[in-house]
Short mmCIF file of C-alpha atoms and ligand atoms in Angstrom, two decimals:
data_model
loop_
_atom_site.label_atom_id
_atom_site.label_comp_id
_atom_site.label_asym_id
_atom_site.label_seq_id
_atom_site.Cartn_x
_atom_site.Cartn_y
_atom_site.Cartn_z
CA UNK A 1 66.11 -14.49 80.03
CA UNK A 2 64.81 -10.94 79.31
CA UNK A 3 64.70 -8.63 81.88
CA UNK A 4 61.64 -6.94 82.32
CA UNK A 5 61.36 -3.10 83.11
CA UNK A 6 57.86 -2.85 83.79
CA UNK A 7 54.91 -5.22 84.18
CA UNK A 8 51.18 -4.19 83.43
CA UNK A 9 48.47 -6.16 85.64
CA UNK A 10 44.83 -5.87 86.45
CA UNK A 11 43.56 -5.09 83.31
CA UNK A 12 40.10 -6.03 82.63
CA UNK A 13 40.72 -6.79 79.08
CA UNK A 14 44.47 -6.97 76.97
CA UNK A 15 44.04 -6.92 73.24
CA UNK A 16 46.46 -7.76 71.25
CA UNK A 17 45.54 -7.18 67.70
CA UNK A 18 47.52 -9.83 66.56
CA UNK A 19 47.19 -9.84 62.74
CA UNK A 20 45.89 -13.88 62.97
CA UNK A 21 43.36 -13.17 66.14
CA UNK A 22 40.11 -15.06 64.78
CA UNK A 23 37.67 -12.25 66.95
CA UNK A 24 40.24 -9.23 64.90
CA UNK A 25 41.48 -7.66 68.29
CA UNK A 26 42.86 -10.75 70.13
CA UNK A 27 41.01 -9.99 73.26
CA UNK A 28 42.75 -12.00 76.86
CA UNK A 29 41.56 -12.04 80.05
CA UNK A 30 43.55 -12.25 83.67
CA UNK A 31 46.33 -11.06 81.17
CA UNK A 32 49.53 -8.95 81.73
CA UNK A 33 52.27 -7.17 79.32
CA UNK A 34 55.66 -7.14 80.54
CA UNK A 35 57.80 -4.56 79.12
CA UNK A 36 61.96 -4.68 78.62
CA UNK A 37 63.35 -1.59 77.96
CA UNK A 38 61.25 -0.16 75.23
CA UNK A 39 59.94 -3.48 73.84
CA UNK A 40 57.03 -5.51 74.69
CA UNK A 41 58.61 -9.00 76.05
CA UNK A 42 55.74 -11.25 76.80
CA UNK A 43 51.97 -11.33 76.77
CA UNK A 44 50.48 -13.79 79.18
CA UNK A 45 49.50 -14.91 82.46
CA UNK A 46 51.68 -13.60 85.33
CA UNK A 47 52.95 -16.65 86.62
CA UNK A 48 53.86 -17.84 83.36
CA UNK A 49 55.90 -14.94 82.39
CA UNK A 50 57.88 -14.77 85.85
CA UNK A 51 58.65 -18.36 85.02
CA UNK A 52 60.65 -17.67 81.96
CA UNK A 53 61.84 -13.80 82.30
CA UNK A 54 63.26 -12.02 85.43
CA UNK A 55 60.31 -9.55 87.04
CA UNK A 56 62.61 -8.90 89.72
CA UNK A 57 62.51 -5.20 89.64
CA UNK A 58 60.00 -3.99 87.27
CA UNK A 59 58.03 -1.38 87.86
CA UNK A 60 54.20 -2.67 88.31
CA UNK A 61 51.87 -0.36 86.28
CA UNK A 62 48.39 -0.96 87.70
CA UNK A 63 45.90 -1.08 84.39
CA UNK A 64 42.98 -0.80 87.46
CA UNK A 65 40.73 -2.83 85.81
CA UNK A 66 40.92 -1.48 82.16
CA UNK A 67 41.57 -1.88 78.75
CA UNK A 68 45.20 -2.06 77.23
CA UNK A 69 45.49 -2.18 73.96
CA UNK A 70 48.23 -1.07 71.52
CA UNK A 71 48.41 2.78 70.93
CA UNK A 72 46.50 4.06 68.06
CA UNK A 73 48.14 5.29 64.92
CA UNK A 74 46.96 7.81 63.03
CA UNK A 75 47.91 7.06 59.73
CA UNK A 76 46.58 9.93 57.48
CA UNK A 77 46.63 13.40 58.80
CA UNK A 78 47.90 17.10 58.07
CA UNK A 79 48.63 17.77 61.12
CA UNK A 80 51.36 20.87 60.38
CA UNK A 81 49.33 24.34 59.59
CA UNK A 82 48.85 28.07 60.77
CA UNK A 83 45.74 29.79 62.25
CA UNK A 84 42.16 27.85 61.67
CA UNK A 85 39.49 27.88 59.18
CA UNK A 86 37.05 27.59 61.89
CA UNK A 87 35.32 30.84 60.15
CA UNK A 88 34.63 29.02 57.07
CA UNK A 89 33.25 25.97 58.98
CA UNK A 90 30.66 28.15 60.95
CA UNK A 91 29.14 28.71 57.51
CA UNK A 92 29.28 25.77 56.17
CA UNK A 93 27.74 24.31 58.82
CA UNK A 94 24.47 26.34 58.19
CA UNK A 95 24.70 25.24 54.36
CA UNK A 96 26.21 27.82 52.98
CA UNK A 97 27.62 27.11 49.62
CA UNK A 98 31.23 27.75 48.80
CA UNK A 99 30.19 31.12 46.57
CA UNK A 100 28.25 32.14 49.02
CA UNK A 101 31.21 31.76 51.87
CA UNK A 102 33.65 33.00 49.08
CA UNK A 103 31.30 36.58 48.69
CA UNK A 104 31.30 36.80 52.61
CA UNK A 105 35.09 37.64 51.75
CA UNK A 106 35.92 34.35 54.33
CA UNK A 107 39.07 32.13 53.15
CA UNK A 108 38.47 28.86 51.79
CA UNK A 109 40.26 25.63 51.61
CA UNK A 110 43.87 24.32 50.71
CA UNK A 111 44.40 27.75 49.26
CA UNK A 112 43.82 29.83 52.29
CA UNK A 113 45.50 27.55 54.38
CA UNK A 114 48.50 28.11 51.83
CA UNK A 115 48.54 31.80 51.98
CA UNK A 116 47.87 31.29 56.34
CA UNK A 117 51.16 28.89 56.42
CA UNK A 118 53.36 31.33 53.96
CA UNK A 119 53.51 34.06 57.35
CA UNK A 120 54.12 31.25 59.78
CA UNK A 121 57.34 30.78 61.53
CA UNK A 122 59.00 27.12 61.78
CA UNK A 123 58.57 27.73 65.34
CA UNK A 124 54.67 28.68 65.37
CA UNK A 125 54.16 26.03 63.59
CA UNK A 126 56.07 23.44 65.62
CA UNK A 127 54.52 24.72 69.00
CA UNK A 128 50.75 24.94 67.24
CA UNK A 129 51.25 21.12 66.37
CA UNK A 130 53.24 19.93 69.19
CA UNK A 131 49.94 21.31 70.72
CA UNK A 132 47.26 19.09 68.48
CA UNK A 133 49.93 16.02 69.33
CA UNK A 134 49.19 16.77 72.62
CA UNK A 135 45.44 16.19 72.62
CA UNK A 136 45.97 13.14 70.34
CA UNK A 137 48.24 11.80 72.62
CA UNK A 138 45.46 12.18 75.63
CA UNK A 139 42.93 10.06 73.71
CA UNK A 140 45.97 7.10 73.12
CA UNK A 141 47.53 8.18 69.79
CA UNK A 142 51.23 7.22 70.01
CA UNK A 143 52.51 7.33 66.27
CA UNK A 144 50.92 10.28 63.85
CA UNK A 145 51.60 10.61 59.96
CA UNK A 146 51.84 14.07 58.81
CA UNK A 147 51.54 15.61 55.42
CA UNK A 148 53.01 18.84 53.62
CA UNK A 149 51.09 20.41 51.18
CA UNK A 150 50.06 23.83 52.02
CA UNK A 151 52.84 25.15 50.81
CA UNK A 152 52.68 24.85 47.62
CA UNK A 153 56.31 26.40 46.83
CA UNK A 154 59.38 24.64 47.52
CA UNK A 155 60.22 26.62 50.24
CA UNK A 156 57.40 26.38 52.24
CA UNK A 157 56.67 22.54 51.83
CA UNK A 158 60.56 21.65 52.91
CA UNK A 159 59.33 24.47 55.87
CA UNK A 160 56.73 22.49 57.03
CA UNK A 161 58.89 18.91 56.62
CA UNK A 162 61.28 20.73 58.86
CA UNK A 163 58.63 20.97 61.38
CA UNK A 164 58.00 16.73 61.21
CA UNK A 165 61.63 16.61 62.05
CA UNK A 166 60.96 19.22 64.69
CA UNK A 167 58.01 17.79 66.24
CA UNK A 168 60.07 13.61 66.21
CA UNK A 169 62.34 15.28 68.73
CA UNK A 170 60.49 17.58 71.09
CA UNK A 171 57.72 15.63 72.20
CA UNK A 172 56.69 11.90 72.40
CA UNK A 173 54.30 10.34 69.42
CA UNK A 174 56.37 9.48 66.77
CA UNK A 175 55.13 11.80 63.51
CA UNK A 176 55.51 10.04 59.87
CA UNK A 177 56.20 12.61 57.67
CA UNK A 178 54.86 12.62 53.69
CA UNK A 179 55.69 14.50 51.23
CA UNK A 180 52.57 15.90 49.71
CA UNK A 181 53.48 18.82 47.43
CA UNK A 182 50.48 17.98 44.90
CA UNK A 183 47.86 18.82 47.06
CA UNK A 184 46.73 22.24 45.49
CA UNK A 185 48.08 24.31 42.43
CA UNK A 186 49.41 27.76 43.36
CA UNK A 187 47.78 30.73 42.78
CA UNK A 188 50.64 32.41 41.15
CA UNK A 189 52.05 29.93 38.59
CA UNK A 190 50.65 27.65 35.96
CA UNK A 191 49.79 24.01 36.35
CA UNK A 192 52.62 23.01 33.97
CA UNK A 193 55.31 25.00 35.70
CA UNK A 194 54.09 23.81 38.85
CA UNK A 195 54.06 20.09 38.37
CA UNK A 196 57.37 21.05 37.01
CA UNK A 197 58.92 22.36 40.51
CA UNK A 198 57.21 19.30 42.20
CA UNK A 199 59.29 16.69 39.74
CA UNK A 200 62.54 18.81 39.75
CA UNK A 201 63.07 20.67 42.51
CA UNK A 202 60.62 19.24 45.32
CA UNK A 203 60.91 15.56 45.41
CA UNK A 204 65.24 16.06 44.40
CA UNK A 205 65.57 17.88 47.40
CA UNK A 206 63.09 16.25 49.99
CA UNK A 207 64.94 13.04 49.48
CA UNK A 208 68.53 14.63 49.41
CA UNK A 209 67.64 16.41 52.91
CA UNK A 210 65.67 13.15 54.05
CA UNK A 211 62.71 14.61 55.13
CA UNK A 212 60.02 12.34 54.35
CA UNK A 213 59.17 8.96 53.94
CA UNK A 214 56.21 8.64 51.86
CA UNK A 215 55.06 10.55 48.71
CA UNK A 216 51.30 12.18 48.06
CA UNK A 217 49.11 13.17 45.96
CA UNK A 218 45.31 14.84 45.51
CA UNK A 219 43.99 12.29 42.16
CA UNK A 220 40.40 13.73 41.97
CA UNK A 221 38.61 15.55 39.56
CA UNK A 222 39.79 19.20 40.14
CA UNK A 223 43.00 18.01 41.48
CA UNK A 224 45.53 16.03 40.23
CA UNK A 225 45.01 13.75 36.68
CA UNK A 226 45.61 10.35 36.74
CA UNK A 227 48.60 11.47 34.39
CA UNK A 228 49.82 13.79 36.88
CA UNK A 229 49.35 11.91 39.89
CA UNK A 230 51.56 9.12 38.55
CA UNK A 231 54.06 10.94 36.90
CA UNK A 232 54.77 12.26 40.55
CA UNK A 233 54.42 9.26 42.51
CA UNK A 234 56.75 7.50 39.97
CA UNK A 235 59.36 10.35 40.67
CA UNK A 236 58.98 9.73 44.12
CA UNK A 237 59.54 5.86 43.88
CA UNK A 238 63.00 6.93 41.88
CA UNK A 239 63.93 9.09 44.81
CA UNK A 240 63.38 6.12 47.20
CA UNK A 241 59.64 8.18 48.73
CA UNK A 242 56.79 5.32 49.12
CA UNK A 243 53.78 5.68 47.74
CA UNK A 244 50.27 6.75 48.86
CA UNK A 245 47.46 8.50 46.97
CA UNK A 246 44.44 10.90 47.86
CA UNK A 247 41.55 9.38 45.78
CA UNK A 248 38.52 8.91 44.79
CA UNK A 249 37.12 11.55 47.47
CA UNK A 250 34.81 13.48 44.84
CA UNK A 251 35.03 11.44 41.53
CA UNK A 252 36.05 8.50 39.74
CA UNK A 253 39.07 9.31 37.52
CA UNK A 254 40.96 5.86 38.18
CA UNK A 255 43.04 6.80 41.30
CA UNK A 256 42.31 3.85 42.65
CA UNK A 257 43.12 1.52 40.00
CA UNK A 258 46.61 3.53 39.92
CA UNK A 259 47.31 2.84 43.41
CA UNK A 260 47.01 -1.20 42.51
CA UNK A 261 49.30 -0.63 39.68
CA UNK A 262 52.01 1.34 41.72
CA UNK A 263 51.83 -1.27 44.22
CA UNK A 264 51.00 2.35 46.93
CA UNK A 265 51.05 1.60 50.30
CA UNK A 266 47.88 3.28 50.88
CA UNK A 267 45.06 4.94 48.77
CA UNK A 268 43.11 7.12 51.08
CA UNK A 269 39.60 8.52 50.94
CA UNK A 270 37.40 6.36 48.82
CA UNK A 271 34.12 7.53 48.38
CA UNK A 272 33.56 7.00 44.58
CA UNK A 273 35.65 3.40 44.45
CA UNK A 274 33.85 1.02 42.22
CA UNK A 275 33.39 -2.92 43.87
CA UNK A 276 35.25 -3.57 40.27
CA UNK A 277 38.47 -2.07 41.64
CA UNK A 278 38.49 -4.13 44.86
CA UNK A 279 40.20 -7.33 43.52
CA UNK A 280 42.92 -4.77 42.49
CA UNK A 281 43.63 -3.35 45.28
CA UNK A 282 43.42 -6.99 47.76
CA UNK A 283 45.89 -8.57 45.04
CA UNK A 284 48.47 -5.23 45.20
CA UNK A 285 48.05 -4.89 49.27
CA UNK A 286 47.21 -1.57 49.14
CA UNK A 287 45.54 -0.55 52.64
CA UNK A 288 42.46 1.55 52.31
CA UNK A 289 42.49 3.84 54.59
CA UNK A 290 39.16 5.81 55.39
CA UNK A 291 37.89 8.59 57.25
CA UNK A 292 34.34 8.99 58.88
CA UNK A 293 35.44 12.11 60.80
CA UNK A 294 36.19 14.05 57.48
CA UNK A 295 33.04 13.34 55.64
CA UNK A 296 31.30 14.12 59.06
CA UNK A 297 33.28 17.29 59.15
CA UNK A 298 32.19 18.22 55.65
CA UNK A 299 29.10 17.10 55.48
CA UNK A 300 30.28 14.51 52.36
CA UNK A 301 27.11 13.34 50.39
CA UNK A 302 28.56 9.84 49.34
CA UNK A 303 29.82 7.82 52.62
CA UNK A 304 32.16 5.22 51.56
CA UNK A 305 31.03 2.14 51.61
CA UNK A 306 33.43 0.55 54.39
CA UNK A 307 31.38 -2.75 54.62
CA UNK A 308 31.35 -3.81 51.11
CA UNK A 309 35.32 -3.21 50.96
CA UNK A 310 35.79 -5.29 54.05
CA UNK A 311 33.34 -7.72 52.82
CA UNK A 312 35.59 -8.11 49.52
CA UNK A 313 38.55 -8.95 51.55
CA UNK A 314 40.05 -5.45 51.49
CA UNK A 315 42.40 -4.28 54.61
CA UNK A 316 40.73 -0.64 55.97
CA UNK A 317 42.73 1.45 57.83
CA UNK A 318 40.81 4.56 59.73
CA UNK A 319 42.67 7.89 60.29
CA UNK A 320 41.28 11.43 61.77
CA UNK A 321 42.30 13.86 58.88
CA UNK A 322 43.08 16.18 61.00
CA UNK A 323 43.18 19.17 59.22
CA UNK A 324 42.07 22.49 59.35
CA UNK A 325 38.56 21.38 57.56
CA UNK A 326 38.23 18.51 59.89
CA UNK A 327 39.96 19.51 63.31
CA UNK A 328 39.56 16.04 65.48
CA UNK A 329 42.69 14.87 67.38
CA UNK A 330 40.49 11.63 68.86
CA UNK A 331 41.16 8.47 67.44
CA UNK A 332 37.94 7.09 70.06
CA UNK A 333 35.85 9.32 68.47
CA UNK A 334 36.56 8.18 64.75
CA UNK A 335 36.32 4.40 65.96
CA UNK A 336 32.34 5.89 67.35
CA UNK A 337 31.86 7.34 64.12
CA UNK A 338 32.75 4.65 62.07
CA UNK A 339 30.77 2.25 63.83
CA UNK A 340 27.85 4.10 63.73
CA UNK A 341 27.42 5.45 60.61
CA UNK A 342 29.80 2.64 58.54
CA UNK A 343 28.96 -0.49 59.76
CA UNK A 344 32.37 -1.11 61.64
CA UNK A 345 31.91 -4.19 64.19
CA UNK A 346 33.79 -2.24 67.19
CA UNK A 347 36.53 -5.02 66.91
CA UNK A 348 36.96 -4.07 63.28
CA UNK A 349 36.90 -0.14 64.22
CA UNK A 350 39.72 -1.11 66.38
CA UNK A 351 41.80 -2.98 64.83
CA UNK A 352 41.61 -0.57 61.77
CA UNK A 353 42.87 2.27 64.05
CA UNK A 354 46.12 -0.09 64.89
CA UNK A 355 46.94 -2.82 62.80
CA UNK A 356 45.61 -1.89 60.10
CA UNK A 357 47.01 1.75 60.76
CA UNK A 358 49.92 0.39 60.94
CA UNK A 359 50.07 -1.72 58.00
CA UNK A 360 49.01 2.20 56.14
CA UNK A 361 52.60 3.25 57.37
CA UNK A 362 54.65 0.11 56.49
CA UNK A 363 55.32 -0.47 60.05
CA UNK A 364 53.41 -3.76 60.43
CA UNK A 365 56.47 -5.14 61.42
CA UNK A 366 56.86 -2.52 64.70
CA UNK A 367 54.10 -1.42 65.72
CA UNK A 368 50.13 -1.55 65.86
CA UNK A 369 49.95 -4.48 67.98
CA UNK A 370 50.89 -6.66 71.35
CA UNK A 371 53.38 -9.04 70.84
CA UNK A 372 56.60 -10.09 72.05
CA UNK A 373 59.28 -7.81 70.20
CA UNK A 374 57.17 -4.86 69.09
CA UNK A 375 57.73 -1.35 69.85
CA UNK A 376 56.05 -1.35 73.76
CA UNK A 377 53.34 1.29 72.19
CA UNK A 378 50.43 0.83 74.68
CA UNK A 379 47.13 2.80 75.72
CA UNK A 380 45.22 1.70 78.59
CA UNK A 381 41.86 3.40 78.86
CA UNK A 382 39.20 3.02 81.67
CA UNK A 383 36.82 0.65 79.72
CA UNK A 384 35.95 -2.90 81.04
CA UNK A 385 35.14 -4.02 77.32
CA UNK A 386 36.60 -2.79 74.00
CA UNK A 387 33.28 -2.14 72.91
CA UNK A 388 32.50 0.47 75.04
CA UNK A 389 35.21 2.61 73.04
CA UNK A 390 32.34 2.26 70.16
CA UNK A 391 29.44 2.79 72.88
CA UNK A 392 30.75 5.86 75.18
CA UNK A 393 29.99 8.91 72.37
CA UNK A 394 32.26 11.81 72.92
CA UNK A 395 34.32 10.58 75.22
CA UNK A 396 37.79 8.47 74.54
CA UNK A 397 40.66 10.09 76.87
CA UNK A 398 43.22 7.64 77.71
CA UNK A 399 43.97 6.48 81.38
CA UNK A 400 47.85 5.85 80.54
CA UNK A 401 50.06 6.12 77.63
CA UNK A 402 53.16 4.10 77.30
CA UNK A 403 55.29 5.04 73.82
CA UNK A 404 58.67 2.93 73.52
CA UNK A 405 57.84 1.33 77.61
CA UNK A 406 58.14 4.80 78.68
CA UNK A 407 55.11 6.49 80.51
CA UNK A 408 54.78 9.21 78.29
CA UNK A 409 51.13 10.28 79.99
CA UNK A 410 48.83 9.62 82.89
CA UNK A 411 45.37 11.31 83.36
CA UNK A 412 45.22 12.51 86.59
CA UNK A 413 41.08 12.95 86.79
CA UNK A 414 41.04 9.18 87.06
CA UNK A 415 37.79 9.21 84.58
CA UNK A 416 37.67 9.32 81.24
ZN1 LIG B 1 44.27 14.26 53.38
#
């Protein structure tokens, strides 16, 4: 008989986003989550679960009539970088084109984010995101993946997996860390010698230090070749680093159908997939995940075409991209975005942003939903009905945030 630590009641709605719930997020009514130590030990009616577990002394966390739901992950972010680009985005916001930004003598992109990150101290950067994690946590986040890549030298990239390490033990989100040296080529060297320090030096010494879990790449035209792209990833994959892939954001150079072959975890982006590459991708398991906020942010001229991939059976995962081109640290407000302008049923939206999040991280088995021996990762925010998290633009602030059954944040305003 476990014995439970803490007991959450009243909630207007539980979901569990159990991967078989017919309606996607499992939704209960007169419901409560009892909690043993940091694991969730029951999901059920009250009386049921003091018959077989001992409630004697658990704490009673009052849900006051709102949603709980398990915390959201955000599976694809790069969450680790110096300053802002916030100049650039005030131009491009009034249509500016990248020459015309460029002549203004304003930074651009991955490369001035690069050059930003090479003057940063471990420390600035830990307390700068440590900050972001902060906000994410607010709006229910409680497990964050978190890319290198604007480094671009060995140094800096094992500088900013440092900071992943960093962050896992000074605050309470859990942060994923992936290895993403091919994001960019330098400025300074050539492609060749480049790719050369990522297959050599990089990926040999990320994995001997143990510093991240999953490896990256950019496979778009301008980027990374399909060549490239999977003579790093298969590196990775010999160094024991999982496999995910940036693709198909701005082209169609067979990133995708790379991702089915390697078996990747995840292929992210997916503008420019083609329906033919679907089948693929269901039969390899790979987990699309997609981003509303970043083509929002950027003002992307081909959505992706979320519906049609679900449609074909496809699992879609939905991540901020936090970053400094897309700076959005609310998980609500990509679920808003993606039901709006994407086609997401709200139940979808949210199960993409857990399960299916999950699933994006290999940690299916942990996390992303409520049921009896996962991770107690909850977020209980002041809706009566999930689908007001679609419905309520702009806002999203959690009421409570529970990572591992520990209260790891409360909002005092009592509104959301
Ligand atoms: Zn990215």
């Amino acid at each position: 008989m476990a014995r439970i630590t803490a007991l959450i009641e009243n909630a207007g709605q539980v979901l569990t986003c159990a991967a078989d719930a017919p309606d996607l997020v499992g939704v209960r009514t007169n419901t409560a989550v009892a909690i043993s130590d940091d694991v969730i030990a029951a999901v059920g009616a009250v009386a049921e679960i003091a018959a077989a577990h001992d409630i004697g002394d658990a704490e009673c966390i009052d849900a006051k009539g709102g949603l709980v739901m398990p915390g959201f992950v955000d599976c694809h972010t790069h969450l680790v970088f110096h300053r802002s680009r916030v100049e650039e985005y005030a131009q491009r916001v009034q249509g500016r084109s990248p020459a015309e930004i460029r002549a203004m003598g304003i930074p651009m992109g991955i490369s001035a984010t690069a050059r930003m990150m090479r003057e940063a101290s471990e420390e600035q950067l830990a307390e700068s995101a440590a900050e972001r994690l902060a906000h994410m946590l607010s709006f229910g986040t409680t497990t964050v993946e978190s890319k290198s890549g604007y480094g671009l030298n060995t140094a800096t990239e094992i500088k900013m997996l440092e900071v992943n390490r960093t962050l896992n033990m000074r605050q309470p989100i859990e942060v994923v860390s992936t290895f993403l040296g091919a994001h960019e080529f330098p400025e300074d060297r050539s492609r060749e010698a480049y790719i050369a320090e990522i297959l050599d030096q990089m990926i040999p010494e990320v994995a001997r230090r143990g510093l991240a879990e999953f490896n990256d790449v950019y496979c778009d035209d301008g980027y990374y070749t399909v060549a490239e792209s999977r003579a790093i990833l298969e590196r990775g994959l010999e160094y024991g680093l999982k496999v995910k892939i940036h693709t198909d954001a701005y082209s169609h150079i067979g990133g995708s159908t790379l991702a089915a072959e390697l078996q990747a975890v995840s292929a992210d982006h997916m503008n420019y997939t083609a329906p033919e590459e679907y089948e693929a991708l269901r039969k390899a398991g790979v987990v699309c995940v997609v981003m509303p906020a970043l083509d929002f942010a950027v003002g992307h001229s081909r959505p992706f075409d979320a519906r049609a991939m679900m449609d074909a059976g496809l699992s879609l995962a939905l991540a901020t991209d936090m970053c400094p081109g897309c700076w959005l640290e609310s998980m609500p407000f990509v679920v808003q975005l993606a039901c709006r302008l994407y086609r997401f049923g709200p139940a979808e939206a949210i199960r993409a942003g857990t399960l299916h999040a999950a699933r994006a991280l290999d940690r299916a088995d942990r996390i992303g939903s409520l049921e009896a021996g996962k991770q107690a990762d909850i977020a209980i925010f002041p809706y009566e009905r999930y689908e007001d998290m679609a419905y309520r633009l702009g806002r999203g602030r959690a009421q409570m945030v529970i990572k591992a059954g520990r209260t790891v944040f409360a909002d005092d305003r009592e509104t959301a």
